[in-house]
mmCIF file of C-alpha atoms in Angstrom:
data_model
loop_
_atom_site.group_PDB
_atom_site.id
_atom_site.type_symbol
_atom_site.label_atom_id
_atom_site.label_comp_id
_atom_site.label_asym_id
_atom_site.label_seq_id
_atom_site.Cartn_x
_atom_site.Cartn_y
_atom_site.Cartn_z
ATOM 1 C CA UNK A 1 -76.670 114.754 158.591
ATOM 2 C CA UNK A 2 -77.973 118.430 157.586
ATOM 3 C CA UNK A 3 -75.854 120.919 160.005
ATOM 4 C CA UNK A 4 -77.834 123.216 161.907
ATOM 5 C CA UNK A 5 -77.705 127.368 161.943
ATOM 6 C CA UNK A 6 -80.150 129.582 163.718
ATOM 7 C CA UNK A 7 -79.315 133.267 164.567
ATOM 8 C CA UNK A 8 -79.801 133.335 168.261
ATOM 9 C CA UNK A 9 -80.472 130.914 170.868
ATOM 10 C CA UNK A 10 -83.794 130.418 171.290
ATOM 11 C CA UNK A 11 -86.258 129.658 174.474
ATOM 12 C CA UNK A 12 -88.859 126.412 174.622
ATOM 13 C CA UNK A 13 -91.318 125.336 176.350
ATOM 14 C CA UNK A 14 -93.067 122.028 176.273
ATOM 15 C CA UNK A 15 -96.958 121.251 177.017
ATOM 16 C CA UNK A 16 -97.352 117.354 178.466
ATOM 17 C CA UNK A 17 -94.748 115.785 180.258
ATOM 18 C CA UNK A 18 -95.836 111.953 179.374
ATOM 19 C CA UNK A 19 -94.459 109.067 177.385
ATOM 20 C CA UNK A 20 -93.788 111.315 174.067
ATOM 21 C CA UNK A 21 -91.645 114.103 175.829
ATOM 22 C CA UNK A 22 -88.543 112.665 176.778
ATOM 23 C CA UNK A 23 -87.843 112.157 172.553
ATOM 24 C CA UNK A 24 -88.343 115.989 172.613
ATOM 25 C CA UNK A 25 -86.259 116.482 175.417
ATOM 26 C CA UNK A 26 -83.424 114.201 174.918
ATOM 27 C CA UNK A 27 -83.112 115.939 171.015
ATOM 28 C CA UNK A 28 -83.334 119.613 172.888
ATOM 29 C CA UNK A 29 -80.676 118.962 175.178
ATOM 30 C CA UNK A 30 -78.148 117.878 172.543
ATOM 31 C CA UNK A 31 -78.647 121.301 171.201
ATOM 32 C CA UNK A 32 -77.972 123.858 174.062
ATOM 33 C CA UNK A 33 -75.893 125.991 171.481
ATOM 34 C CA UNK A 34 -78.989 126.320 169.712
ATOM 35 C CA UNK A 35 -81.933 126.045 172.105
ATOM 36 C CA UNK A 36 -82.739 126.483 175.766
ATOM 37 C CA UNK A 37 -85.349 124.028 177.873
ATOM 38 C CA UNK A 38 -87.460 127.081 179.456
ATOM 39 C CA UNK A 39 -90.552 125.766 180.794
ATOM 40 C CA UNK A 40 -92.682 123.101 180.818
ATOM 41 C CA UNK A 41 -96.136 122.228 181.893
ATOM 42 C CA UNK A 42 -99.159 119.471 182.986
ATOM 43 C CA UNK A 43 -102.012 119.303 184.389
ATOM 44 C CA UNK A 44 -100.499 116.735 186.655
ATOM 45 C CA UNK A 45 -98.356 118.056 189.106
ATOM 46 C CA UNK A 46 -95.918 114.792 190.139
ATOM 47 C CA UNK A 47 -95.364 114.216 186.740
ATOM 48 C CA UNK A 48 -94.508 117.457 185.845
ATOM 49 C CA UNK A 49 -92.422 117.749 189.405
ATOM 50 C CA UNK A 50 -90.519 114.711 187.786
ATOM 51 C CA UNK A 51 -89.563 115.263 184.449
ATOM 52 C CA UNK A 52 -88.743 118.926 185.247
ATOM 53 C CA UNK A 53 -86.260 117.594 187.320
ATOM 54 C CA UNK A 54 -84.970 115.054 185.151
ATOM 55 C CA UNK A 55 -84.220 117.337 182.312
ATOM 56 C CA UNK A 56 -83.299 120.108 184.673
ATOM 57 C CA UNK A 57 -86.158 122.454 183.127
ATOM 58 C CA UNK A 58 -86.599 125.815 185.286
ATOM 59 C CA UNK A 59 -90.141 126.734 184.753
ATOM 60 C CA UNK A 60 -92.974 124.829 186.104
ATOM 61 C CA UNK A 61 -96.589 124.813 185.376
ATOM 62 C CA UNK A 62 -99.908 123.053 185.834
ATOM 63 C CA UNK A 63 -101.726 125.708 183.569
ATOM 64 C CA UNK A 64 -100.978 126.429 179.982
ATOM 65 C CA UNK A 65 -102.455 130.180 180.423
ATOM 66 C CA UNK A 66 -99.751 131.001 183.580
ATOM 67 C CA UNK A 67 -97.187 129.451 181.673
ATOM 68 C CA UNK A 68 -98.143 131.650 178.486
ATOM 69 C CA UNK A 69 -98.302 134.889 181.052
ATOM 70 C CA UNK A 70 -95.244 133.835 183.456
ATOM 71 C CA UNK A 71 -92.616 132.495 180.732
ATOM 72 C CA UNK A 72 -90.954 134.627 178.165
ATOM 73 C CA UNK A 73 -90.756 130.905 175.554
ATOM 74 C CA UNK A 74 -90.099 131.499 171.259
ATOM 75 C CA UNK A 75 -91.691 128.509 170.623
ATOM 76 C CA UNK A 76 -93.696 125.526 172.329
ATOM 77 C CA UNK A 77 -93.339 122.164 171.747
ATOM 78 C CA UNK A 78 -97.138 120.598 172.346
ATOM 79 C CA UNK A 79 -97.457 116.993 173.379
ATOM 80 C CA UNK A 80 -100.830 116.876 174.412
ATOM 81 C CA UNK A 81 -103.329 114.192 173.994
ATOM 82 C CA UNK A 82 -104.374 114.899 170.136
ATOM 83 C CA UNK A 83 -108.428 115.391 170.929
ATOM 84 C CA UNK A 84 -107.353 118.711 173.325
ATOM 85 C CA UNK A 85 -105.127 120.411 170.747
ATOM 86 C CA UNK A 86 -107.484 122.538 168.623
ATOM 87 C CA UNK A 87 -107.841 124.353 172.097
ATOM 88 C CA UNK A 88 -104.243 124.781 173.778
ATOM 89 C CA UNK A 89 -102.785 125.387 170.024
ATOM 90 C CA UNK A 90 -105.558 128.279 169.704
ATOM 91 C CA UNK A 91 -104.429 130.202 173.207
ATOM 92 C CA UNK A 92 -100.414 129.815 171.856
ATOM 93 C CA UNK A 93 -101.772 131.641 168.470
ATOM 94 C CA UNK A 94 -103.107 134.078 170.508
ATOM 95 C CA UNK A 95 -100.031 135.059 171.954
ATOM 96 C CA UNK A 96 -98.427 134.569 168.862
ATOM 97 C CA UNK A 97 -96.274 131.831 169.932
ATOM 98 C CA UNK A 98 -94.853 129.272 167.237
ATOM 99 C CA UNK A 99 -96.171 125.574 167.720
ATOM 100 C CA UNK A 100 -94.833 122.141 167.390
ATOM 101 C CA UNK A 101 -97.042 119.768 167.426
ATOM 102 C CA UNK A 102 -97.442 115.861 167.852
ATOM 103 C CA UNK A 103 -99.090 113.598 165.337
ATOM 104 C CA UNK A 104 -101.965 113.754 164.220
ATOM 105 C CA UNK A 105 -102.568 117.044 164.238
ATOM 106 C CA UNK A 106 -106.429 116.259 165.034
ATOM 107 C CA UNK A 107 -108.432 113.196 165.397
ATOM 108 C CA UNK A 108 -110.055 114.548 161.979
ATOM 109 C CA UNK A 109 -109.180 116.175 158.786
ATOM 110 C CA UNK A 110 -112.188 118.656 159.391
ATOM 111 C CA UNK A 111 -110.324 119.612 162.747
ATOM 112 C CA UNK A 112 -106.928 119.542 161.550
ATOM 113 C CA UNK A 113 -108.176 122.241 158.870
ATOM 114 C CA UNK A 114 -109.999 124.245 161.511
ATOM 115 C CA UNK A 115 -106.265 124.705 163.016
ATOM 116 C CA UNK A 116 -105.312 125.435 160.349
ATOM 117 C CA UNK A 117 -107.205 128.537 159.051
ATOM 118 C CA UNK A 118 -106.322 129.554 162.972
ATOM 119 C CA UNK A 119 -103.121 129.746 161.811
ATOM 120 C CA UNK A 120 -103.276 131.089 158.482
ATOM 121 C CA UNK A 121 -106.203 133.834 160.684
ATOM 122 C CA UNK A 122 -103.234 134.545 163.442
ATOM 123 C CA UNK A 123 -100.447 134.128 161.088
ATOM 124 C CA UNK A 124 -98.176 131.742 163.657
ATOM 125 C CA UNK A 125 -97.005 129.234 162.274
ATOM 126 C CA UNK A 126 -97.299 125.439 162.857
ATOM 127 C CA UNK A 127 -94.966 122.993 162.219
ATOM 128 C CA UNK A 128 -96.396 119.056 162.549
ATOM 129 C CA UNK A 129 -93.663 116.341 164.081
ATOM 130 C CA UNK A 130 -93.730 113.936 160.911
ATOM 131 C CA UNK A 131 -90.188 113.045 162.225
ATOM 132 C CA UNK A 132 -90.323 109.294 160.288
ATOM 133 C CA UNK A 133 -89.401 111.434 157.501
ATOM 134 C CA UNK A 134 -85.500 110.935 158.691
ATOM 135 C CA UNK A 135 -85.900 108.445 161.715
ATOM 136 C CA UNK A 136 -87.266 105.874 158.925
ATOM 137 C CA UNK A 137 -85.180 105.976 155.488
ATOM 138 C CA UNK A 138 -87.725 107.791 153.612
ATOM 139 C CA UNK A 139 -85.491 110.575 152.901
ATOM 140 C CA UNK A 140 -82.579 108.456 151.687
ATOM 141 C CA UNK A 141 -84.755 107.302 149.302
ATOM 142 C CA UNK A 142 -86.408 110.510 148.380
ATOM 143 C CA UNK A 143 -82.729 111.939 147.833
ATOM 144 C CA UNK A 144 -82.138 108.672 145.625
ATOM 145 C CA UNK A 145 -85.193 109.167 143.554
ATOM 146 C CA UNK A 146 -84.534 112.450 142.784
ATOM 147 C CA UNK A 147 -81.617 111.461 141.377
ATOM 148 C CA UNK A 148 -83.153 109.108 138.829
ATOM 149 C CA UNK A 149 -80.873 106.186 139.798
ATOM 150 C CA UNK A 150 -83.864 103.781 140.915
ATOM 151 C CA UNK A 151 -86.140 104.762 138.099
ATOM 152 C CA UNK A 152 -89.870 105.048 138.728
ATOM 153 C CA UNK A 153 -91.364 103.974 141.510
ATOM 154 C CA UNK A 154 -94.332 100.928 141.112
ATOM 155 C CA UNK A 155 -94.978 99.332 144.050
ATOM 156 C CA UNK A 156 -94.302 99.309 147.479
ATOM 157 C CA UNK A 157 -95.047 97.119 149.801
ATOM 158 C CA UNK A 158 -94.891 97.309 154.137
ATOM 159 C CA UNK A 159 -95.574 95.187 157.053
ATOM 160 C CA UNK A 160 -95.540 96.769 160.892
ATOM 161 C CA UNK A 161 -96.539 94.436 163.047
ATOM 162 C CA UNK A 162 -96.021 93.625 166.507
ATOM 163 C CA UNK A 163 -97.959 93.581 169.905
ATOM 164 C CA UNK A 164 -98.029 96.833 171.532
ATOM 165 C CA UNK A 165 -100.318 97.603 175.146
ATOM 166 C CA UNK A 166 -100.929 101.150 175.131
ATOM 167 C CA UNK A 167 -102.730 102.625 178.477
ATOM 168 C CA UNK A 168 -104.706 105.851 179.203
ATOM 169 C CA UNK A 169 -106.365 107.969 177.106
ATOM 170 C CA UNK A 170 -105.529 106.391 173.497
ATOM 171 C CA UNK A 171 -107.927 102.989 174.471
ATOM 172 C CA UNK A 172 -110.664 105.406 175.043
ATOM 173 C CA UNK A 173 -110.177 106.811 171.264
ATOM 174 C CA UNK A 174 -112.190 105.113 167.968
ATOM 175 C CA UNK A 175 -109.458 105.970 166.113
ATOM 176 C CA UNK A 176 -106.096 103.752 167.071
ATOM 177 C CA UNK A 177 -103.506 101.935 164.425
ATOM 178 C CA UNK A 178 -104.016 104.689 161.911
ATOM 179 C CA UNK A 179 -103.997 107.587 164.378
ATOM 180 C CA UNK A 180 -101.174 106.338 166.328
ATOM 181 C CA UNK A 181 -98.472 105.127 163.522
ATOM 182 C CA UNK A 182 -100.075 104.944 159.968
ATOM 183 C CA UNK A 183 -100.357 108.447 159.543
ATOM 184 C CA UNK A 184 -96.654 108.443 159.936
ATOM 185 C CA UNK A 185 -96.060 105.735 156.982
ATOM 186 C CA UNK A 186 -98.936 107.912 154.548
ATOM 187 C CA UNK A 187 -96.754 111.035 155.057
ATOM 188 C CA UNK A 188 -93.482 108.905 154.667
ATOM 189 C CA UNK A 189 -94.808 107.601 151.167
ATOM 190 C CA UNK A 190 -95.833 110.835 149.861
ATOM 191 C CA UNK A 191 -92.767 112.685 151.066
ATOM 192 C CA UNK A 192 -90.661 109.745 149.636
ATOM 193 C CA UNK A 193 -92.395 109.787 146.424
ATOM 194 C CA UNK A 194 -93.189 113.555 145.963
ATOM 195 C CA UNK A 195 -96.501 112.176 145.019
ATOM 196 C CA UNK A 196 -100.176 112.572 146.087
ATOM 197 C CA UNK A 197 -102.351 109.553 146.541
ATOM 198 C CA UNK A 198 -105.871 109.393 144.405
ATOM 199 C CA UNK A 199 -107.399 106.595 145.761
ATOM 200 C CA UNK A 200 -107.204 104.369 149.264
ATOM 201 C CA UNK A 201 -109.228 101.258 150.113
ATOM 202 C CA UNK A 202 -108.618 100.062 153.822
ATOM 203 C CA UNK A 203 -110.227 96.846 156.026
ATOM 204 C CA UNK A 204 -109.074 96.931 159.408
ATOM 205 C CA UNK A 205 -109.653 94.585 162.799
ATOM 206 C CA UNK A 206 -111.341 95.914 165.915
ATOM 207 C CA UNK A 207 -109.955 95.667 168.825
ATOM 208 C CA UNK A 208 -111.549 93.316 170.827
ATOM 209 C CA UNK A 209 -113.190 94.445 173.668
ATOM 210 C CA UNK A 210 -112.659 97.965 172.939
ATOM 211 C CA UNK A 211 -114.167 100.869 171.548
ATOM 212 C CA UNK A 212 -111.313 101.506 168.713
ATOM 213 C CA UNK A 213 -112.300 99.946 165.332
ATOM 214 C CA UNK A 214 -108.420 99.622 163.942
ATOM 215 C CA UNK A 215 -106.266 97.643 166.307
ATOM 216 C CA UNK A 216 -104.803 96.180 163.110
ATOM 217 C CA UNK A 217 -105.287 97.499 159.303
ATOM 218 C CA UNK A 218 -104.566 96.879 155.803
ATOM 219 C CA UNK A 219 -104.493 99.687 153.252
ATOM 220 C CA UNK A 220 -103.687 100.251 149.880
ATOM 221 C CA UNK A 221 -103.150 103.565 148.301
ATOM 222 C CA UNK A 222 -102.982 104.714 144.114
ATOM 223 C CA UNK A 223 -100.720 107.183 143.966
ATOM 224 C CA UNK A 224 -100.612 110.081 141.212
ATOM 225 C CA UNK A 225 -97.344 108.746 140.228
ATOM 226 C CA UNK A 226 -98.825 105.438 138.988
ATOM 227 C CA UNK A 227 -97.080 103.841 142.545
ATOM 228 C CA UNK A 228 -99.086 101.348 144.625
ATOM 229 C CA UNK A 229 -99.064 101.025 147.907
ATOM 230 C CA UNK A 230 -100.067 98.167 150.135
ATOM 231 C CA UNK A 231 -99.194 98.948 154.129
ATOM 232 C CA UNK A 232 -100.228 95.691 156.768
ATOM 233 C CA UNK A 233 -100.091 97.168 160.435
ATOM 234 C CA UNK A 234 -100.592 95.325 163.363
ATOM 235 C CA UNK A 235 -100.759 96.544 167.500
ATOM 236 C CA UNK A 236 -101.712 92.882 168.143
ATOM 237 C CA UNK A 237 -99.516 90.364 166.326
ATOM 238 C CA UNK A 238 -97.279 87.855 167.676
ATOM 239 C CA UNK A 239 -95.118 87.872 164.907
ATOM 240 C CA UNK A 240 -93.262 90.891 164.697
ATOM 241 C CA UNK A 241 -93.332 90.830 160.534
ATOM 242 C CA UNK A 242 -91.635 93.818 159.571
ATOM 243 C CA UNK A 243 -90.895 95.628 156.519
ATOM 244 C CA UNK A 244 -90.423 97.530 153.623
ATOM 245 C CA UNK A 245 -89.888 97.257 149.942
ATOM 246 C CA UNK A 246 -90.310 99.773 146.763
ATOM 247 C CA UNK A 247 -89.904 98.270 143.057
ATOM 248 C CA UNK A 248 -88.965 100.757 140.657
ATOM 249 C CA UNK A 249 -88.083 100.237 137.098
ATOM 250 C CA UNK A 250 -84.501 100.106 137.291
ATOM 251 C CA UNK A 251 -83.888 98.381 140.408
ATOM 252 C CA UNK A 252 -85.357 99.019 144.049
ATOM 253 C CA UNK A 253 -85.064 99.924 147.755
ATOM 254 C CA UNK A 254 -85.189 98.073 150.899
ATOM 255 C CA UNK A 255 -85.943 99.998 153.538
ATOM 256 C CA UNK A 256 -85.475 100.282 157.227
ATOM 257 C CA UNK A 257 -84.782 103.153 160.195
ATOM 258 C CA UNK A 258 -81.319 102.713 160.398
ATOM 259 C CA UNK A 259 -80.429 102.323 156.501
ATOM 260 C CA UNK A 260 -81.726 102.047 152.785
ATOM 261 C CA UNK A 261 -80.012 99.190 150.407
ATOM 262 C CA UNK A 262 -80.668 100.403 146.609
ATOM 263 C CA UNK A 263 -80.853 96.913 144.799
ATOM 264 C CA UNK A 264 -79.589 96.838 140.982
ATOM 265 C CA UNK A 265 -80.905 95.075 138.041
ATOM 266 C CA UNK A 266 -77.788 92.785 138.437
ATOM 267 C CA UNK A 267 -78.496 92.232 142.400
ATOM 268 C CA UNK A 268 -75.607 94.500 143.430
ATOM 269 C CA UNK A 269 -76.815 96.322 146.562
ATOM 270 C CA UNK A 270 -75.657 99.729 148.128
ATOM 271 C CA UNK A 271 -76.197 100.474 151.517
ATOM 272 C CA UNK A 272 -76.996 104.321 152.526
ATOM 273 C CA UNK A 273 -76.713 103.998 157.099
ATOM 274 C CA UNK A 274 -79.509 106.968 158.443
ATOM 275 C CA UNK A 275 -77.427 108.641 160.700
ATOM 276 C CA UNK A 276 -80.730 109.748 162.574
ATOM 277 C CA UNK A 277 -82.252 108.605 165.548
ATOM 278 C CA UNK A 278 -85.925 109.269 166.606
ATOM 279 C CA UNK A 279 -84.996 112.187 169.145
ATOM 280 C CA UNK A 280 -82.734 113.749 166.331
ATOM 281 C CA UNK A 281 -84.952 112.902 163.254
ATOM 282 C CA UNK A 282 -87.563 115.155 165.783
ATOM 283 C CA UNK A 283 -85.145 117.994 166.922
ATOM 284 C CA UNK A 284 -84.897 118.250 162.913
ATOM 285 C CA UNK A 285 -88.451 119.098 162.082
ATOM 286 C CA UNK A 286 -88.573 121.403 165.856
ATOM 287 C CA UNK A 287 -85.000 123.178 163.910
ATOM 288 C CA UNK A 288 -86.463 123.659 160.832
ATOM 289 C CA UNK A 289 -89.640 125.376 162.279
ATOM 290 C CA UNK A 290 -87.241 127.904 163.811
ATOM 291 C CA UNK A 291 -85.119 128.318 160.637
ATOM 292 C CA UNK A 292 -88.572 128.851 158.877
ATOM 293 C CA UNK A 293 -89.352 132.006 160.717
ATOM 294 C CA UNK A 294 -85.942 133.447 160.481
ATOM 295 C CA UNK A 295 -86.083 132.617 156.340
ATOM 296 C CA UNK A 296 -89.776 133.643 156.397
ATOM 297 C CA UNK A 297 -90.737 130.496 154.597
ATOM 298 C CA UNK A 298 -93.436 127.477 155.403
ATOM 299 C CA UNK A 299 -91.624 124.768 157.677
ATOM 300 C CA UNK A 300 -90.979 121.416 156.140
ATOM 301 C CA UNK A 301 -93.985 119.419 157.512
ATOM 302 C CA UNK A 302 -96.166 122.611 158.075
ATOM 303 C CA UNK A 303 -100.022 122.375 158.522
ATOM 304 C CA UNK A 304 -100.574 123.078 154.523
ATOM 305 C CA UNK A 305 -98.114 120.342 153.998
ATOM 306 C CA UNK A 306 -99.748 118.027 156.676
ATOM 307 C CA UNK A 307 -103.058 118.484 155.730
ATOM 308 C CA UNK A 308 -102.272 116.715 152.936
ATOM 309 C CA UNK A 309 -101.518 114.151 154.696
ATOM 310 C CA UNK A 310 -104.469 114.398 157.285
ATOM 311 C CA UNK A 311 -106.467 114.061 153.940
ATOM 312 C CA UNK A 312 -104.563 110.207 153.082
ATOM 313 C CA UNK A 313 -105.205 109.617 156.927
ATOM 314 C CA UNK A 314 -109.412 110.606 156.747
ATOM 315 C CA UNK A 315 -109.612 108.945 153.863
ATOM 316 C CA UNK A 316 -108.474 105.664 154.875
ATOM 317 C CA UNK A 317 -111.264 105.808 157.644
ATOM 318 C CA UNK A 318 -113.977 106.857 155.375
ATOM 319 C CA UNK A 319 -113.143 103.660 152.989
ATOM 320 C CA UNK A 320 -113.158 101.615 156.549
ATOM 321 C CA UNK A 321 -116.602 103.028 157.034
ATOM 322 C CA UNK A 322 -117.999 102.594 153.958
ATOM 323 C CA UNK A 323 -116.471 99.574 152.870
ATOM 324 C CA UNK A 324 -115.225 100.745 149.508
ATOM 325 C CA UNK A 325 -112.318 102.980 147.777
ATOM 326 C CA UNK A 326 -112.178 106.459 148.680
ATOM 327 C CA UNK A 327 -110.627 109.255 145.587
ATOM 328 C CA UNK A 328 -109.464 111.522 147.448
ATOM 329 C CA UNK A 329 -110.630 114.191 145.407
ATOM 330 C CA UNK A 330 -114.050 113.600 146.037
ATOM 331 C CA UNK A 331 -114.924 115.179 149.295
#
């Protein structure tokens, strides 16, 4: 695991206090050398009355503006329902506070780009939490393909199903499977791979009885590097079918979140353990922001970077619109 170095100690605030901010909390609070849990806020005030006192956090608020005035954060992690972003990410540029933001950055690529030239327009950077990058095996196997053991990749191949009852706001979204998890897989591929997609081509189920129009999908993706893709993900199977495969020319990878088997030609297999967990794969990503400003660089799975794969993610709906493959370089 990648040891961590930051110059000072730095203050955080987080925005939401539901079902996603514990995994940011429990990775800040292995950190205290490193980080300190300032402030956080919601709109709902026994929520926020709760996990404050859970995690011990000092700073309570039910507005994001009082927080911005009151606290005195370096960063803010934001953990908002993604349709309000564009608008609480906007006031934290403003004040020209760092962001950290959940997946997807916007419920479209057209809005994730409008945050982005806010960004580029207030110069704060924004730093996307793509944290399947380490908490699936993706970057064993990006480390191992750099290498050249494996060869090239050709195809790869990924099942996610299983039966998952969501409540609240996400049932009241079009936009479900992909939005929720398959955005994470697209940017695990291409950070895997190094490699841009050209085409996708995606058929999905409704849900039934609701207004989202992916409850399950199917998608295959050409990738620059000759690599195809085909990803099967499921929020309503019985099964539980799960997972992952990539063929490459001399040999191949199976792949889950806690470790990566390289197969040989000959059958041998080596087994690479992730020594990540999801609230350390996403401390990682909230790290490296930090470590970005202080080496004046672009964070890891900043919003250039994730627009890239907001662009995999909006294409895959267009082809589920318009029944047909997308190239991505076409729009």
């Amino acid at each position: 695991m990648d040891a961590y170095s930051l110059k000072r100690r730095y203050k955080v605030g987080i925005v939401g206090a539901g079902v996603v901010s514990p995994m940011h909390l429990e990775g800040l609070k292995r950190h205290p050398e490193l980080v300190e849990i300032h402030a956080l806020c919601d709109a709902d005030e026994q929520k926020l009355i709760e996990r404050s006192e859970q995690y011990l956090i000092p700073n309570r608020y039910t507005s994001v503006e009082k927080m911005i005035a009151e606290s005195s954060m370096d960063a803010v992690i934001l953990c908002t329902p993604s349709h309000l972003r564009k608008e609480i990410i906007s006031l934290f540029f403003q004040a020209r506070i760092p962001v950290f933001c959940e997946k997807p950055l916007a419920e479209t690529y057209e809005q994730a780009h409008e945050i982005a030239e806010l960004s580029v327009k207030h110069n704060v950077p924004l730093q996307i939490d793509q944290n399947f990058r380490r908490f699936f095996s993706f970057h064993i196997g990006r480390r191992l393909l750099q290498g050249g053991a494996p060869g090239k990749p050709l195809h790869l191949t990924q099942a996610v199903n299983g039966l998952r009852r969501d409540i609240g706001w996400r049932l009241t979204r079009e936009r479900y499977v992909m939005a929720v998890m398959s955005n994470h897989w697209f940017d695990g591929y291409r950070y895997m791979m190094q490699s841009e997609p050209k085409s996708v081509y995606c058929k999905a189920v409704p849900a039934p009885g609701g207004v989202s129009r992916d409850i399950a999908v199917s998608v295959m993706l050409e990738f620059e590097n000759g690599c195809i893709v085909s990803l099967s993900e499921s929020f309503n199977s019985y099964t539980g079918l799960r997972g992952s495969t990539l063929d490459c020319t001399n040999g191949g990878f199976i792949m889950d979140y806690k470790r990566l088997e390289m197969v040989s030609p000959s059958g041998e297999k080596t087994i690479f353990q992730n020594p990540y967990d999801k609230p350390e794969a996403t401390f990682y990503l909230f790290y490296d922001l930090l470590k970005s400003i202080e080496e004046k660089r672009q964070p890891e799975a900043g919003v250039e970077d994730n627009l890239k794969t907001m662009k995999i993610f909006e294409s895959a709906y267009r082809s589920l619109e318009k029944d047909r493959v997308v190239k991505l370089g076409e729009w």
